[in-house]
């Protein structure tokens, strides 16, 4: 009889092999074979696993002049296919203390991966497919797939996640438009852009901007994501005090969700409302720029003294480009707000204002 018929290793894996051994009571050599060649094949004393399923190998001893053939012995081996866990991710991947991420993974077998755990429970804990970050540090979560009748259990797959402490910060950028003014009642629009530089969302319902000259209005908005922005605005109407001062400088800071920003300072300046007594001489081809903007009635004449090379007058907002060797504004005149509001005007930017 044949005894001790075993396969080593006893479990079969597709693509793998096992060694077969058996003994006959007669001491004669035992031959091995396969009854399921679609699942496993045998060569000598080695069984090779071809496909997942039930493999049946056999052991025979044909006898000799002294011994009869031994009854065939059979051995059943379950053959399974290996699998691996892939695409193991946490969303979002970065961990923030007090925050959570969703875990997901796939297996090469197509079997669902739902068994997640934590190797670092003091830093992060896992419930179902959700990891919760407890303290700053290195979090290691794991994914397992136990297999089934066709597939072996997958090797456990780890995933490392760096967990950071909460860091809240915002920055403020302030602009003014226009950057100049001339008359009582002119309006300056201030825009305040607040950027969330934190590693967490901020509550925009707790947003305020303090400006030492104007009242700022901020909109109601959704939570401010990392690198998200809140835009606030203010309007200032020019006062006589502003005209007298010749400039306005104001400072602002922002606060979002209890976090304060940097201070931003903006200055807007008064443009000169020019007046002239006498003639103004302008060199050939020059566009004057500098201290102030002078708006002249379109009826003001330009006398070059050379009719063939008259200066060119154009409608606003274009500048007056002078073509002659010299140009004189001969009439005595004074330009004020009524002139500007009264109709078509020209714009000349000048270097110097001389008023009586």
Short mmCIF file of C-alpha atoms in Angstrom, two decimals:
data_model
loop_
_atom_site.label_atom_id
_atom_site.label_comp_id
_atom_site.label_asym_id
_atom_site.label_seq_id
_atom_site.Cartn_x
_atom_site.Cartn_y
_atom_site.Cartn_z
CA UNK A 1 0.00 0.00 0.00
CA UNK A 2 1.02 3.60 -0.56
CA UNK A 3 1.34 5.77 2.51
CA UNK A 4 2.52 9.27 3.42
CA UNK A 5 1.32 10.85 0.17
CA UNK A 6 1.88 14.59 0.61
CA UNK A 7 2.55 17.80 -1.34
CA UNK A 8 5.01 20.40 -0.05
CA UNK A 9 3.79 23.08 0.20
CA UNK A 10 0.31 21.67 0.55
CA UNK A 11 -1.46 24.79 -0.84
CA UNK A 12 -1.29 25.44 -4.55
CA UNK A 13 -0.86 28.81 -6.21
CA UNK A 14 -1.26 29.40 -9.92
CA UNK A 15 2.21 29.49 -11.46
CA UNK A 16 3.75 27.76 -8.43
CA UNK A 17 4.89 24.19 -7.76
CA UNK A 18 4.94 21.63 -4.97
CA UNK A 19 7.10 18.59 -4.37
CA UNK A 20 5.25 15.24 -4.14
CA UNK A 21 6.35 12.39 -1.89
CA UNK A 22 4.91 8.99 -0.95
CA UNK A 23 6.14 5.59 0.17
CA UNK A 24 5.13 2.06 -0.74
CA UNK A 25 5.06 -0.69 1.87
CA UNK A 26 7.11 -2.77 -0.52
CA UNK A 27 9.84 -0.15 -0.61
CA UNK A 28 9.46 0.08 -4.39
CA UNK A 29 9.51 3.44 -6.24
CA UNK A 30 6.23 5.37 -6.41
CA UNK A 31 5.10 7.12 -9.66
CA UNK A 32 3.06 10.38 -9.65
CA UNK A 33 0.48 11.74 -12.07
CA UNK A 34 -2.42 14.20 -12.43
CA UNK A 35 -6.10 13.49 -12.92
CA UNK A 36 -6.80 17.20 -13.53
CA UNK A 37 -4.26 18.41 -16.14
CA UNK A 38 -6.27 21.59 -16.80
CA UNK A 39 -5.57 22.64 -13.22
CA UNK A 40 -2.20 20.98 -12.50
CA UNK A 41 0.41 18.91 -14.31
CA UNK A 42 2.99 16.49 -12.91
CA UNK A 43 6.53 15.88 -14.04
CA UNK A 44 8.51 13.41 -11.96
CA UNK A 45 7.76 14.32 -8.36
CA UNK A 46 6.86 17.97 -9.09
CA UNK A 47 3.32 19.24 -9.52
CA UNK A 48 2.88 22.56 -11.37
CA UNK A 49 -0.29 24.58 -10.84
CA UNK A 50 -1.78 25.84 -14.09
CA UNK A 51 -5.12 27.34 -13.09
CA UNK A 52 -7.23 27.97 -10.03
CA UNK A 53 -9.44 25.05 -9.05
CA UNK A 54 -9.28 21.57 -7.57
CA UNK A 55 -6.12 19.64 -8.44
CA UNK A 56 -6.03 15.86 -7.98
CA UNK A 57 -2.65 14.15 -8.10
CA UNK A 58 -2.12 10.39 -7.94
CA UNK A 59 0.51 8.01 -6.63
CA UNK A 60 1.01 4.51 -8.12
CA UNK A 61 3.29 1.56 -7.50
CA UNK A 62 3.12 -1.12 -10.27
CA UNK A 63 4.60 -3.97 -8.23
CA UNK A 64 7.25 -6.49 -9.38
CA UNK A 65 7.87 -10.21 -9.36
CA UNK A 66 7.38 -10.23 -5.62
CA UNK A 67 4.72 -7.55 -5.01
CA UNK A 68 1.39 -6.89 -6.59
CA UNK A 69 0.58 -3.38 -7.82
CA UNK A 70 -0.46 -1.10 -4.97
CA UNK A 71 -3.94 0.52 -5.00
CA UNK A 72 -3.68 4.02 -6.50
CA UNK A 73 -3.59 6.80 -3.90
CA UNK A 74 -4.94 10.26 -4.65
CA UNK A 75 -4.34 13.66 -3.08
CA UNK A 76 -6.56 16.73 -3.49
CA UNK A 77 -4.92 20.19 -3.60
CA UNK A 78 -6.80 23.47 -3.73
CA UNK A 79 -5.18 25.83 -6.23
CA UNK A 80 -5.76 29.57 -5.90
CA UNK A 81 -4.48 32.64 -7.69
CA UNK A 82 -2.41 35.32 -5.98
CA UNK A 83 -3.71 38.89 -5.83
CA UNK A 84 -2.26 42.26 -4.83
CA UNK A 85 -3.70 45.51 -3.51
CA UNK A 86 -3.19 48.54 -5.74
CA UNK A 87 -4.26 52.17 -5.93
CA UNK A 88 -4.39 52.57 -2.14
CA UNK A 89 -5.09 56.28 -1.55
CA UNK A 90 -6.37 58.72 1.06
CA UNK A 91 -8.52 61.65 -0.08
CA UNK A 92 -7.45 64.29 0.74
CA UNK A 93 -3.95 62.91 1.01
CA UNK A 94 -2.54 65.48 3.45
CA UNK A 95 -3.57 64.98 7.07
CA UNK A 96 -4.52 67.86 9.37
CA UNK A 97 -5.13 67.31 13.09
CA UNK A 98 -8.87 67.08 13.66
CA UNK A 99 -9.54 66.35 9.99
CA UNK A 100 -10.42 63.16 8.15
CA UNK A 101 -9.69 61.45 4.85
CA UNK A 102 -11.51 58.73 2.93
CA UNK A 103 -9.56 55.54 2.20
CA UNK A 104 -9.96 53.56 -1.00
CA UNK A 105 -8.07 50.72 -2.69
CA UNK A 106 -8.47 48.16 -5.45
CA UNK A 107 -7.31 44.55 -5.72
CA UNK A 108 -5.90 42.92 -8.85
CA UNK A 109 -8.50 40.17 -8.36
CA UNK A 110 -11.35 42.62 -8.69
CA UNK A 111 -12.54 41.69 -5.20
CA UNK A 112 -13.63 44.66 -3.06
CA UNK A 113 -11.16 46.12 -0.56
CA UNK A 114 -13.05 47.22 2.52
CA UNK A 115 -10.79 46.12 5.37
CA UNK A 116 -8.79 49.17 6.49
CA UNK A 117 -6.89 49.67 9.72
CA UNK A 118 -4.26 51.80 11.49
CA UNK A 119 -0.81 50.78 12.64
CA UNK A 120 -0.41 54.12 14.46
CA UNK A 121 -3.58 54.64 16.53
CA UNK A 122 -1.97 57.39 18.62
CA UNK A 123 -1.64 59.51 15.45
CA UNK A 124 -4.65 58.34 13.43
CA UNK A 125 -7.59 56.00 13.85
CA UNK A 126 -9.69 54.19 11.26
CA UNK A 127 -13.41 53.43 11.26
CA UNK A 128 -14.71 51.79 8.12
CA UNK A 129 -13.05 53.64 5.26
CA UNK A 130 -12.48 56.90 7.19
CA UNK A 131 -9.19 57.84 8.82
CA UNK A 132 -9.28 60.49 11.56
CA UNK A 133 -6.15 62.44 12.42
CA UNK A 134 -5.55 62.68 16.17
CA UNK A 135 -2.11 64.27 16.56
CA UNK A 136 0.68 65.56 14.33
CA UNK A 137 3.11 62.85 13.24
CA UNK A 138 3.45 59.93 10.85
CA UNK A 139 0.23 57.97 10.29
CA UNK A 140 0.31 54.48 8.77
CA UNK A 141 -2.96 52.99 7.55
CA UNK A 142 -3.35 49.49 6.09
CA UNK A 143 -5.53 47.73 3.52
CA UNK A 144 -6.33 44.00 3.49
CA UNK A 145 -8.20 41.67 1.11
CA UNK A 146 -8.93 38.20 2.54
CA UNK A 147 -9.40 36.38 -0.75
CA UNK A 148 -12.07 33.78 -1.67
CA UNK A 149 -12.36 30.31 -3.23
CA UNK A 150 -10.35 31.48 -6.24
CA UNK A 151 -7.89 33.98 -4.81
CA UNK A 152 -5.43 33.86 -1.94
CA UNK A 153 -5.43 36.64 0.65
CA UNK A 154 -3.54 39.66 -0.64
CA UNK A 155 -0.39 40.82 1.16
CA UNK A 156 -1.27 43.71 3.47
CA UNK A 157 -0.63 47.11 1.87
CA UNK A 158 0.50 50.07 4.06
CA UNK A 159 0.06 53.78 3.29
CA UNK A 160 1.99 56.54 5.05
CA UNK A 161 0.33 59.92 5.65
CA UNK A 162 2.07 62.95 7.17
CA UNK A 163 -0.22 64.63 9.72
CA UNK A 164 0.32 68.34 10.41
CA UNK A 165 -0.97 70.59 13.14
CA UNK A 166 -3.58 73.18 12.15
CA UNK A 167 -1.96 76.35 10.79
CA UNK A 168 -4.13 79.41 10.12
CA UNK A 169 -2.88 82.45 8.22
CA UNK A 170 -4.29 85.07 5.86
CA UNK A 171 -2.80 87.82 3.71
CA UNK A 172 -4.33 91.12 2.59
CA UNK A 173 -3.78 93.05 -0.63
CA UNK A 174 -5.42 96.46 -0.94
CA UNK A 175 -5.79 98.62 -4.07
CA UNK A 176 -7.38 101.99 -4.87
CA UNK A 177 -8.96 103.00 -8.16
CA UNK A 178 -8.47 105.61 -9.42
CA UNK A 179 -5.20 106.42 -7.70
CA UNK A 180 -5.77 110.19 -8.08
CA UNK A 181 -8.55 112.73 -7.53
CA UNK A 182 -9.26 116.35 -8.44
CA UNK A 183 -12.65 117.53 -7.21
CA UNK A 184 -14.98 117.49 -4.28
CA UNK A 185 -17.21 114.41 -4.51
CA UNK A 186 -14.84 112.35 -6.66
CA UNK A 187 -15.05 108.71 -5.60
CA UNK A 188 -12.24 106.31 -4.79
CA UNK A 189 -13.04 102.60 -4.82
CA UNK A 190 -10.93 100.46 -2.49
CA UNK A 191 -10.66 96.71 -3.08
CA UNK A 192 -9.42 94.32 -0.38
CA UNK A 193 -8.40 90.80 -1.47
CA UNK A 194 -7.98 88.41 1.47
CA UNK A 195 -6.20 85.13 0.70
CA UNK A 196 -6.46 82.04 2.90
CA UNK A 197 -2.86 80.90 3.42
CA UNK A 198 -3.94 78.28 6.01
CA UNK A 199 -3.83 74.52 5.65
CA UNK A 200 -7.55 74.36 6.54
CA UNK A 201 -10.76 76.02 5.39
CA UNK A 202 -11.79 79.23 7.13
CA UNK A 203 -15.28 80.46 8.00
CA UNK A 204 -16.02 83.54 5.85
CA UNK A 205 -18.92 84.47 8.10
CA UNK A 206 -16.29 85.69 10.54
CA UNK A 207 -14.67 88.09 8.03
CA UNK A 208 -14.04 91.77 8.70
CA UNK A 209 -11.77 94.50 7.37
CA UNK A 210 -10.79 97.50 9.48
CA UNK A 211 -9.78 100.62 7.57
CA UNK A 212 -8.93 103.84 9.36
CA UNK A 213 -10.68 106.01 6.74
CA UNK A 214 -13.64 104.06 5.30
CA UNK A 215 -16.23 101.42 6.16
CA UNK A 216 -15.56 98.14 4.36
CA UNK A 217 -18.22 95.69 3.19
CA UNK A 218 -17.47 91.98 2.83
CA UNK A 219 -19.78 89.48 1.09
CA UNK A 220 -21.35 86.38 2.59
CA UNK A 221 -19.59 83.39 1.02
CA UNK A 222 -18.94 79.67 1.24
CA UNK A 223 -16.09 78.38 3.42
CA UNK A 224 -12.78 79.74 2.16
CA UNK A 225 -10.68 76.89 0.82
CA UNK A 226 -6.91 76.78 1.08
CA UNK A 227 -5.56 79.56 -1.18
CA UNK A 228 -9.14 80.74 -1.66
CA UNK A 229 -10.02 84.43 -1.61
CA UNK A 230 -12.58 86.81 -0.13
CA UNK A 231 -12.98 90.17 -1.88
CA UNK A 232 -14.27 93.18 0.10
CA UNK A 233 -14.92 96.74 -1.06
CA UNK A 234 -15.30 100.32 0.14
CA UNK A 235 -16.12 103.67 -1.49
CA UNK A 236 -14.74 107.03 -0.36
CA UNK A 237 -16.11 110.36 -1.59
CA UNK A 238 -13.53 113.15 -1.71
CA UNK A 239 -14.05 115.85 0.94
CA UNK A 240 -12.77 119.39 1.19
CA UNK A 241 -10.29 118.16 3.78
CA UNK A 242 -8.95 115.69 1.21
CA UNK A 243 -8.58 118.48 -1.36
CA UNK A 244 -6.80 120.65 1.17
CA UNK A 245 -4.45 117.84 2.23
CA UNK A 246 -3.56 116.90 -1.35
CA UNK A 247 -3.44 113.17 -0.58
CA UNK A 248 -5.21 110.41 1.37
CA UNK A 249 -3.32 107.65 3.14
CA UNK A 250 -5.25 104.91 4.88
CA UNK A 251 -4.30 101.65 6.54
CA UNK A 252 -6.27 98.40 6.69
CA UNK A 253 -6.09 94.96 8.30
CA UNK A 254 -8.34 91.95 7.80
CA UNK A 255 -9.65 89.26 10.14
CA UNK A 256 -11.07 85.91 9.03
CA UNK A 257 -12.16 83.20 11.44
CA UNK A 258 -10.12 84.79 14.24
CA UNK A 259 -6.96 85.13 12.13
CA UNK A 260 -5.48 88.59 11.48
CA UNK A 261 -3.70 89.69 8.31
CA UNK A 262 -0.77 91.94 7.51
CA UNK A 263 -1.37 95.71 7.42
CA UNK A 264 -1.80 97.31 4.00
CA UNK A 265 -1.38 101.04 3.35
CA UNK A 266 -2.48 102.86 0.18
CA UNK A 267 -2.02 106.52 -0.78
CA UNK A 268 -4.04 108.38 -3.42
CA UNK A 269 -3.03 111.89 -4.49
CA UNK A 270 -4.79 115.02 -5.68
CA UNK A 271 -4.14 116.17 -9.24
CA UNK A 272 -3.68 119.88 -9.79
CA UNK A 273 -6.61 121.93 -11.08
CA UNK A 274 -4.43 124.21 -13.16
CA UNK A 275 -4.76 127.87 -13.98
CA UNK A 276 -2.62 130.16 -16.12
CA UNK A 277 -1.94 133.86 -16.48
CA UNK A 278 0.03 134.49 -19.60
CA UNK A 279 1.45 132.22 -22.24
CA UNK A 280 2.65 128.60 -21.92
CA UNK A 281 5.44 127.57 -24.28
CA UNK A 282 5.83 123.87 -25.11
CA UNK A 283 8.79 122.49 -27.10
CA UNK A 284 8.30 120.61 -30.36
CA UNK A 285 6.78 117.13 -30.20
CA UNK A 286 6.82 116.86 -26.42
CA UNK A 287 4.03 115.31 -24.34
CA UNK A 288 4.31 116.87 -20.91
CA UNK A 289 4.01 114.65 -17.86
CA UNK A 290 4.44 115.18 -14.19
CA UNK A 291 2.70 116.97 -11.38
CA UNK A 292 -0.83 117.53 -12.62
CA UNK A 293 -3.50 117.14 -15.25
CA UNK A 294 -4.87 120.28 -16.89
CA UNK A 295 -8.10 120.09 -18.88
CA UNK A 296 -8.57 122.96 -21.38
CA UNK A 297 -11.69 124.11 -23.23
CA UNK A 298 -11.66 123.01 -26.83
CA UNK A 299 -12.14 126.66 -27.78
CA UNK A 300 -8.70 127.61 -26.50
CA UNK A 301 -6.56 128.40 -29.52
CA UNK A 302 -3.06 127.23 -30.19
CA UNK A 303 -0.92 129.69 -32.13
CA UNK A 304 2.33 128.29 -33.40
CA UNK A 305 3.23 131.34 -35.38
CA UNK A 306 3.80 128.97 -38.27
CA UNK A 307 0.48 128.20 -39.98
CA UNK A 308 1.96 125.38 -42.02
CA UNK A 309 2.87 123.44 -38.86
CA UNK A 310 -0.12 123.93 -36.59
CA UNK A 311 -0.36 121.86 -33.42
CA UNK A 312 -2.93 119.03 -33.37
CA UNK A 313 -5.98 119.15 -31.08
CA UNK A 314 -7.72 115.86 -30.27
CA UNK A 315 -10.68 114.74 -28.17
CA UNK A 316 -10.20 113.19 -24.72
CA UNK A 317 -8.91 110.91 -23.38
CA UNK A 318 -6.07 111.38 -25.89
CA UNK A 319 -3.15 113.64 -25.13
CA UNK A 320 -2.31 116.78 -27.06
CA UNK A 321 0.76 116.04 -29.16
CA UNK A 322 2.48 119.23 -30.34
CA UNK A 323 4.09 119.22 -33.74
CA UNK A 324 5.64 122.69 -34.10
CA UNK A 325 8.98 124.00 -32.84
CA UNK A 326 7.07 125.96 -30.22
CA UNK A 327 3.45 126.46 -29.27
CA UNK A 328 1.94 129.25 -27.23
CA UNK A 329 -1.43 129.38 -25.48
CA UNK A 330 -1.92 133.10 -26.06
CA UNK A 331 -5.30 133.93 -24.42
CA UNK A 332 -5.62 134.61 -20.73
CA UNK A 333 -7.73 131.82 -19.24
CA UNK A 334 -8.42 129.77 -16.16
CA UNK A 335 -9.60 126.15 -16.29
CA UNK A 336 -11.92 124.83 -13.59
CA UNK A 337 -14.48 122.14 -12.95
CA UNK A 338 -17.23 123.96 -14.86
CA UNK A 339 -15.09 123.83 -17.97
CA UNK A 340 -14.70 120.09 -17.63
CA UNK A 341 -18.37 119.40 -17.00
CA UNK A 342 -19.50 121.88 -19.64
CA UNK A 343 -18.59 119.97 -22.78
CA UNK A 344 -15.76 118.70 -24.96
CA UNK A 345 -12.34 119.16 -23.44
CA UNK A 346 -8.73 118.38 -24.18
CA UNK A 347 -6.26 116.83 -21.82
CA UNK A 348 -2.68 118.01 -21.45
CA UNK A 349 -0.33 116.69 -18.79
CA UNK A 350 1.99 119.43 -17.58
CA UNK A 351 5.21 119.77 -15.67
CA UNK A 352 4.40 122.81 -13.59
CA UNK A 353 1.38 124.79 -12.43
CA UNK A 354 1.72 128.57 -12.05
CA UNK A 355 -1.32 130.27 -10.52
CA UNK A 356 -1.56 133.92 -9.37
#
